[in-house]
CSV table of C-alpha atoms in Angstrom, one decimal:
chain,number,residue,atom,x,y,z
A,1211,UNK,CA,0.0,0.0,0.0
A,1212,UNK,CA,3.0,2.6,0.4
A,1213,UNK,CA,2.8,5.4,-2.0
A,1214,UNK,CA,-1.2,5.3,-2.3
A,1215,UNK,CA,-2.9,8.0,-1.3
A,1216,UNK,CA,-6.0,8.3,0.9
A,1217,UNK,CA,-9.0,7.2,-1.3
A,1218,UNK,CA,-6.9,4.1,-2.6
A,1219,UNK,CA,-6.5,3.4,1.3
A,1220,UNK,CA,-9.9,3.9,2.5
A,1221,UNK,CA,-10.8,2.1,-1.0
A,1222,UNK,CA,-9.0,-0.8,0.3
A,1223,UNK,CA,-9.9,-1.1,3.7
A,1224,UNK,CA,-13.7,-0.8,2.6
A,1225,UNK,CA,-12.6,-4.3,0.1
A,1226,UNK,CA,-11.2,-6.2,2.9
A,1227,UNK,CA,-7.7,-5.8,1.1
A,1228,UNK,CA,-5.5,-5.2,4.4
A,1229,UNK,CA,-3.8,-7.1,6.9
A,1230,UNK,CA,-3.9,-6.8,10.4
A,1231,UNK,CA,-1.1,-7.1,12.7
A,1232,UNK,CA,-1.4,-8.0,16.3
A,1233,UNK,CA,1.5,-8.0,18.4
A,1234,UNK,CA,2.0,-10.0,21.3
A,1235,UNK,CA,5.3,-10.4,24.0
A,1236,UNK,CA,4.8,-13.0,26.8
A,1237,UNK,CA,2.1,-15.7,26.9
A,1238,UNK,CA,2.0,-17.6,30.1
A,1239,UNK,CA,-0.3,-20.5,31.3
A,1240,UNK,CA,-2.4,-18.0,33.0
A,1241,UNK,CA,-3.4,-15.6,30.0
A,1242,UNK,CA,-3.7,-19.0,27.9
A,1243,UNK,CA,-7.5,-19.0,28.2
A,1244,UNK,CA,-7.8,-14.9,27.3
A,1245,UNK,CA,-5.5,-15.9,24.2
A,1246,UNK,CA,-7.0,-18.7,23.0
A,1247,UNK,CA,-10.2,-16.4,22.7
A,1248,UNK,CA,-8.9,-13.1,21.3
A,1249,UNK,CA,-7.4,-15.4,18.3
A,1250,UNK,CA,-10.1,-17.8,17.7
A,1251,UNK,CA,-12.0,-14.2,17.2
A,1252,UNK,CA,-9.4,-13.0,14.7
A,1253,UNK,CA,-9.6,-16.6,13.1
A,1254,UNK,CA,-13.7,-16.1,12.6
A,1255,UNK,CA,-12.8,-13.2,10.7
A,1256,UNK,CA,-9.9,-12.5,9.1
A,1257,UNK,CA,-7.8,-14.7,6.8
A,1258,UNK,CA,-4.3,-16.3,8.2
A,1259,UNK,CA,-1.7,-15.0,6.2
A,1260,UNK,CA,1.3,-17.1,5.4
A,1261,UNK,CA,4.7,-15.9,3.8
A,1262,UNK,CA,3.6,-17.3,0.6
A,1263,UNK,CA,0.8,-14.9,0.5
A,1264,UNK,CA,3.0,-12.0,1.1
A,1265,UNK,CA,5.5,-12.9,-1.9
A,1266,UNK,CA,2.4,-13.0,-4.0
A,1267,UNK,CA,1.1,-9.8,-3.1
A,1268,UNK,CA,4.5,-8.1,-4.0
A,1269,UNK,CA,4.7,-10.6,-7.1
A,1270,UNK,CA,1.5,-9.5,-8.5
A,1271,UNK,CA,0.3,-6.8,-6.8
A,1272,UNK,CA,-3.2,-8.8,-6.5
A,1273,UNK,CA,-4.4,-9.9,-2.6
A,1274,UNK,CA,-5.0,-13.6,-2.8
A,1275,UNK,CA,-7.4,-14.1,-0.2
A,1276,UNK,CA,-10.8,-13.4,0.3
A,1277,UNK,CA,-11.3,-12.2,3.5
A,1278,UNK,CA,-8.6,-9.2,5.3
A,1279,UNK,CA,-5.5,-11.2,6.6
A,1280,UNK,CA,-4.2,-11.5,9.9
A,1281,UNK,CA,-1.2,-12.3,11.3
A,1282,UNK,CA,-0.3,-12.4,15.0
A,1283,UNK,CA,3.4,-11.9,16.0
A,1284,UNK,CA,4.7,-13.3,19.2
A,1285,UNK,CA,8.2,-10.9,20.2
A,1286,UNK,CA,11.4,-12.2,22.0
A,1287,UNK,CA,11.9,-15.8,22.4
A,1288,UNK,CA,10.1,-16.6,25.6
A,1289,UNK,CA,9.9,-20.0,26.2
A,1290,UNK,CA,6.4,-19.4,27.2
A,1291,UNK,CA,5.7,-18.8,23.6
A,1292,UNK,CA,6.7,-22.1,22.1
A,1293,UNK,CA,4.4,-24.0,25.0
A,1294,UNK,CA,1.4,-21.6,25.1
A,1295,UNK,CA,1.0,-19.1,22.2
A,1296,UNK,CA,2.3,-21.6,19.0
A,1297,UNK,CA,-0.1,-24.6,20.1
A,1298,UNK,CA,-2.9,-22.6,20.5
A,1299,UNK,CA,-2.1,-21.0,17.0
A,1300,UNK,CA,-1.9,-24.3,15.6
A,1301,UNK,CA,-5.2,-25.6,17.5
A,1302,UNK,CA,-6.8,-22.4,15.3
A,1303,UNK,CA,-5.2,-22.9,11.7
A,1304,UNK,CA,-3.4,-19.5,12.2
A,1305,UNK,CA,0.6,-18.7,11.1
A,1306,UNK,CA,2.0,-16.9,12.9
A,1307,UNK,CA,5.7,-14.8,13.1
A,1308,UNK,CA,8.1,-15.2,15.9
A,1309,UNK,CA,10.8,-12.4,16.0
A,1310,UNK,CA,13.3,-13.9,18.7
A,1311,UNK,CA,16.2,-12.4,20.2
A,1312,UNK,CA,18.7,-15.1,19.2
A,1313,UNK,CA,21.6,-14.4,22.2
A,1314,UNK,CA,18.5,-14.8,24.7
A,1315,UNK,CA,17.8,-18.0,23.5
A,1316,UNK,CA,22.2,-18.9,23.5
A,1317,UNK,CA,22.0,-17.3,26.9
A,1318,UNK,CA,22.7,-20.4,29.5
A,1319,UNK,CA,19.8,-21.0,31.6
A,1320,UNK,CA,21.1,-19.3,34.5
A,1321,UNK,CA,22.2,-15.9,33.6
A,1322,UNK,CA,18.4,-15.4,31.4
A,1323,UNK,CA,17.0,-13.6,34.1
A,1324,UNK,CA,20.5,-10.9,34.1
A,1325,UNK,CA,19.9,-11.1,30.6
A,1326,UNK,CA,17.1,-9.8,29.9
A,1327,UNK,CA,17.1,-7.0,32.5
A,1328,UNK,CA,20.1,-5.9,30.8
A,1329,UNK,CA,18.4,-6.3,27.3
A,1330,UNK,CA,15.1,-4.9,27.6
A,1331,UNK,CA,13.1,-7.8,27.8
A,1332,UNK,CA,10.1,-8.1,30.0
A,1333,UNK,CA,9.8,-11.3,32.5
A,1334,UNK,CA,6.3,-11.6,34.3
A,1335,UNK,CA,6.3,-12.7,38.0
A,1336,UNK,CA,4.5,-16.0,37.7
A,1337,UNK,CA,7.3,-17.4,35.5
A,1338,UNK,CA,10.6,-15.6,37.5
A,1339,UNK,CA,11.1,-18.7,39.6
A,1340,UNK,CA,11.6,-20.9,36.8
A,1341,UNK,CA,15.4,-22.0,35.5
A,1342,UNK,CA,14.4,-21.1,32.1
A,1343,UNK,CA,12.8,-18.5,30.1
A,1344,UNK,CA,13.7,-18.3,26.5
A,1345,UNK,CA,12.6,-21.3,24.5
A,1346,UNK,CA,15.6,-23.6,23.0
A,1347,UNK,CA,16.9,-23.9,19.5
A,1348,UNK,CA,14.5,-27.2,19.4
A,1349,UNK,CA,11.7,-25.4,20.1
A,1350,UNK,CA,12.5,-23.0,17.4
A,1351,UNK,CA,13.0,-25.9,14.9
A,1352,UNK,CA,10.1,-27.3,16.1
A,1353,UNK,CA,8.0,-24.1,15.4
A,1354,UNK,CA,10.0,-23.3,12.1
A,1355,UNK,CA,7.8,-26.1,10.3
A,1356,UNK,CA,4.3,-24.1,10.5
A,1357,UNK,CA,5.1,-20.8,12.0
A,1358,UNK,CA,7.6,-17.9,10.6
A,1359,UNK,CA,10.8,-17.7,12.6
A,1360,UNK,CA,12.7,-14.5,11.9
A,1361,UNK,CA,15.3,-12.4,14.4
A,1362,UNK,CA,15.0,-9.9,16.2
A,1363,UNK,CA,18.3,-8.9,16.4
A,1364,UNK,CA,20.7,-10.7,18.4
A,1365,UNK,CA,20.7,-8.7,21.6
A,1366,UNK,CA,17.8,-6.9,21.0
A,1367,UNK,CA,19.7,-4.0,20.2
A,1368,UNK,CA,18.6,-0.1,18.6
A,1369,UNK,CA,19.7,0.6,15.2
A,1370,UNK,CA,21.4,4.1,16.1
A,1371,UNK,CA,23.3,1.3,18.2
A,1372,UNK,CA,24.7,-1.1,15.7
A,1373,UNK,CA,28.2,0.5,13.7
A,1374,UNK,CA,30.9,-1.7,13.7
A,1375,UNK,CA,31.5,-5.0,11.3
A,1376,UNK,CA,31.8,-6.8,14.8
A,1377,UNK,CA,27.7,-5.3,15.7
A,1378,UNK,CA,26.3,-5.9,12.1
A,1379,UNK,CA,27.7,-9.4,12.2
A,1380,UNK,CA,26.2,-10.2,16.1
A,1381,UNK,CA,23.2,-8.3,15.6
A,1382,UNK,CA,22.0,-9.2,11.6
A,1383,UNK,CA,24.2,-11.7,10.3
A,1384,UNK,CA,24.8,-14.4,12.8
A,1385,UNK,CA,21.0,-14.1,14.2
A,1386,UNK,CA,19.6,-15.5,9.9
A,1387,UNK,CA,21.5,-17.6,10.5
A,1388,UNK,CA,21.2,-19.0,13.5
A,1389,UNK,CA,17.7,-18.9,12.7
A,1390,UNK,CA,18.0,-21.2,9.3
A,1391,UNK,CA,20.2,-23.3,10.5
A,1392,UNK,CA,17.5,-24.7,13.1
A,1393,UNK,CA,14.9,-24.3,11.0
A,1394,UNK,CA,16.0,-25.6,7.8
A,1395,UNK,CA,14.2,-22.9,6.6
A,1396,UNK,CA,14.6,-19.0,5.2
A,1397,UNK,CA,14.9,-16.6,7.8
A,1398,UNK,CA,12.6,-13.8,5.3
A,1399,UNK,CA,12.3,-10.8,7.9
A,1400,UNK,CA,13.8,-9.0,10.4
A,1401,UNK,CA,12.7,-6.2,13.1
A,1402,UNK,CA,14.6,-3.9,15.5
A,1403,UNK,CA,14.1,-2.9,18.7
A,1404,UNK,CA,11.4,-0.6,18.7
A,1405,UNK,CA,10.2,-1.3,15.5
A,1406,UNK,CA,12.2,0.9,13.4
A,1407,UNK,CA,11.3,0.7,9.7
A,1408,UNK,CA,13.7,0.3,6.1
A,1409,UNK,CA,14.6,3.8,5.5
A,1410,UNK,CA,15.7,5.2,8.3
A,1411,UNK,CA,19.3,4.7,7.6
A,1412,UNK,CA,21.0,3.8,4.7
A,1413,UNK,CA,23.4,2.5,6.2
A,1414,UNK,CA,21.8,0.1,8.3
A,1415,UNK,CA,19.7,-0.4,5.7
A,1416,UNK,CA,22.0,-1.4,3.1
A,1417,UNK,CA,23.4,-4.3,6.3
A,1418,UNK,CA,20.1,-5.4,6.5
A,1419,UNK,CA,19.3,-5.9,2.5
A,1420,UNK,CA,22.8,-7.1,2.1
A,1421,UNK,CA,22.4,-10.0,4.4
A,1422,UNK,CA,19.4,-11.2,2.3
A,1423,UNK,CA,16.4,-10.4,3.9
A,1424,UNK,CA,13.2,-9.8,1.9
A,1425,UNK,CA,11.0,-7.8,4.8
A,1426,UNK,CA,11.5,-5.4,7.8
A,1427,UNK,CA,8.7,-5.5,9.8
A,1428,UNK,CA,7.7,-2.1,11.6
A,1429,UNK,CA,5.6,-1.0,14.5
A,1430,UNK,CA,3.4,0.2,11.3
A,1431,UNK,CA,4.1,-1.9,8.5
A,1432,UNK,CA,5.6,-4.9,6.9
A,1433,UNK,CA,8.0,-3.7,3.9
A,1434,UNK,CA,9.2,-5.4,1.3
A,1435,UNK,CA,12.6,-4.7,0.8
A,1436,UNK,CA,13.9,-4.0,-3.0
């Protein structure tokens, strides 16, 4: 939709041809129940958007489903997202996207706590007494095989941060492929801290395209990246 003005917009979201994003961070046991409703009512009405879909959009420039797409994202890593949030996607037909922070998930079990107070990540009491809190590379390459795994940097880190060879290679480079390696699959996507979108640096943005991803997701948008 980028470059359209306002009619084509409101024209579009009058035909159904948008997708909506809903962004989620930790899922424990106890908000499982609340979950498993607010999706089911995004499955009754919205179509679940895979990343075949989204190549064919860009393809073609046509929207191939019927209905507006949905796609719920599921931020950092947290263990508690590979037990609660991917079954109950699965139990609803949805795909969804899992940005994870890849050095929180290489992070030994003991130091994840330090780890993500020092990194901006937010732990919920009811899970603070347990050993671990980032889910394992088998839970990512068990997720991997219906869900979209992509990173969200490696420490999750600000762009304005990242300078050096040494911080493009921690931060973009090792993260794909960290990711593909336990998936088996393309790592299409990645997202900084705070969301910031493809084209607010060019030089970031040039590590980012050179690394071979195909879309930076945004606090606003999903972009396809020339």
């Amino acid at each position: 939709m980028t470059g359209n003005g306002f009619a084509q917009h409101r024209a579009a979201l009058r035909e159904g041809r948008y997708v909506r994003v809903v962004n989620y961070h930790n899922t424990p046991e106890s908000m499982a129940d609340a979950l498993r409703h607010e999706l089911a009512g995004y499955a009754a009405s919205f179509d679940s958007v895979t990343l075949e879909h989204l190549d064919a959009f860009y393809a073609t420039g046509r929207w191939p489903l019927e209905r507006p797409g949905f796609i719920p994202v599921f931020y950092e890593g947290y263990l508690n997202n590979a037990t609660v949030a991917a079954p109950i996607c699965d139990e609803l037909g949805l795909v969804a996207w899992f940005p994870i922070i890849t050095r929180f998930l290489d992070c030994p079990v003991p130091e994840q706590r330090a780890f993500a107070e020092a990194h901006d990540i937010t732990l919920v009491e009811e899970e603070l007494s347990r050993d671990r809190l980032a889910m394992t590379w088998d839970d990512v390459a068990e997720i991997g095989q219906r869900h979209v795994v992509v990173p969200h940097t490696g420490s999750h880190e600000e762009i304005g941060r990242v300078r050096t060879a040494e911080d493009v290679e921690r931060e973009i480079v090792r993260p794909r492929r960290d990711v593909e390696r336990a998936t088996g699959r393309e790592a299409p996507a990645f997202v900084w801290l705070r969301g910031t979108e493809y084209g607010t640096s060019p030089v970031q943005d040039g590590w980012v395209r050179d690394t071979g991803y195909r879309y930076q997701i945004s606090n606003t948008m999903i972009q396809r990246i020339a």
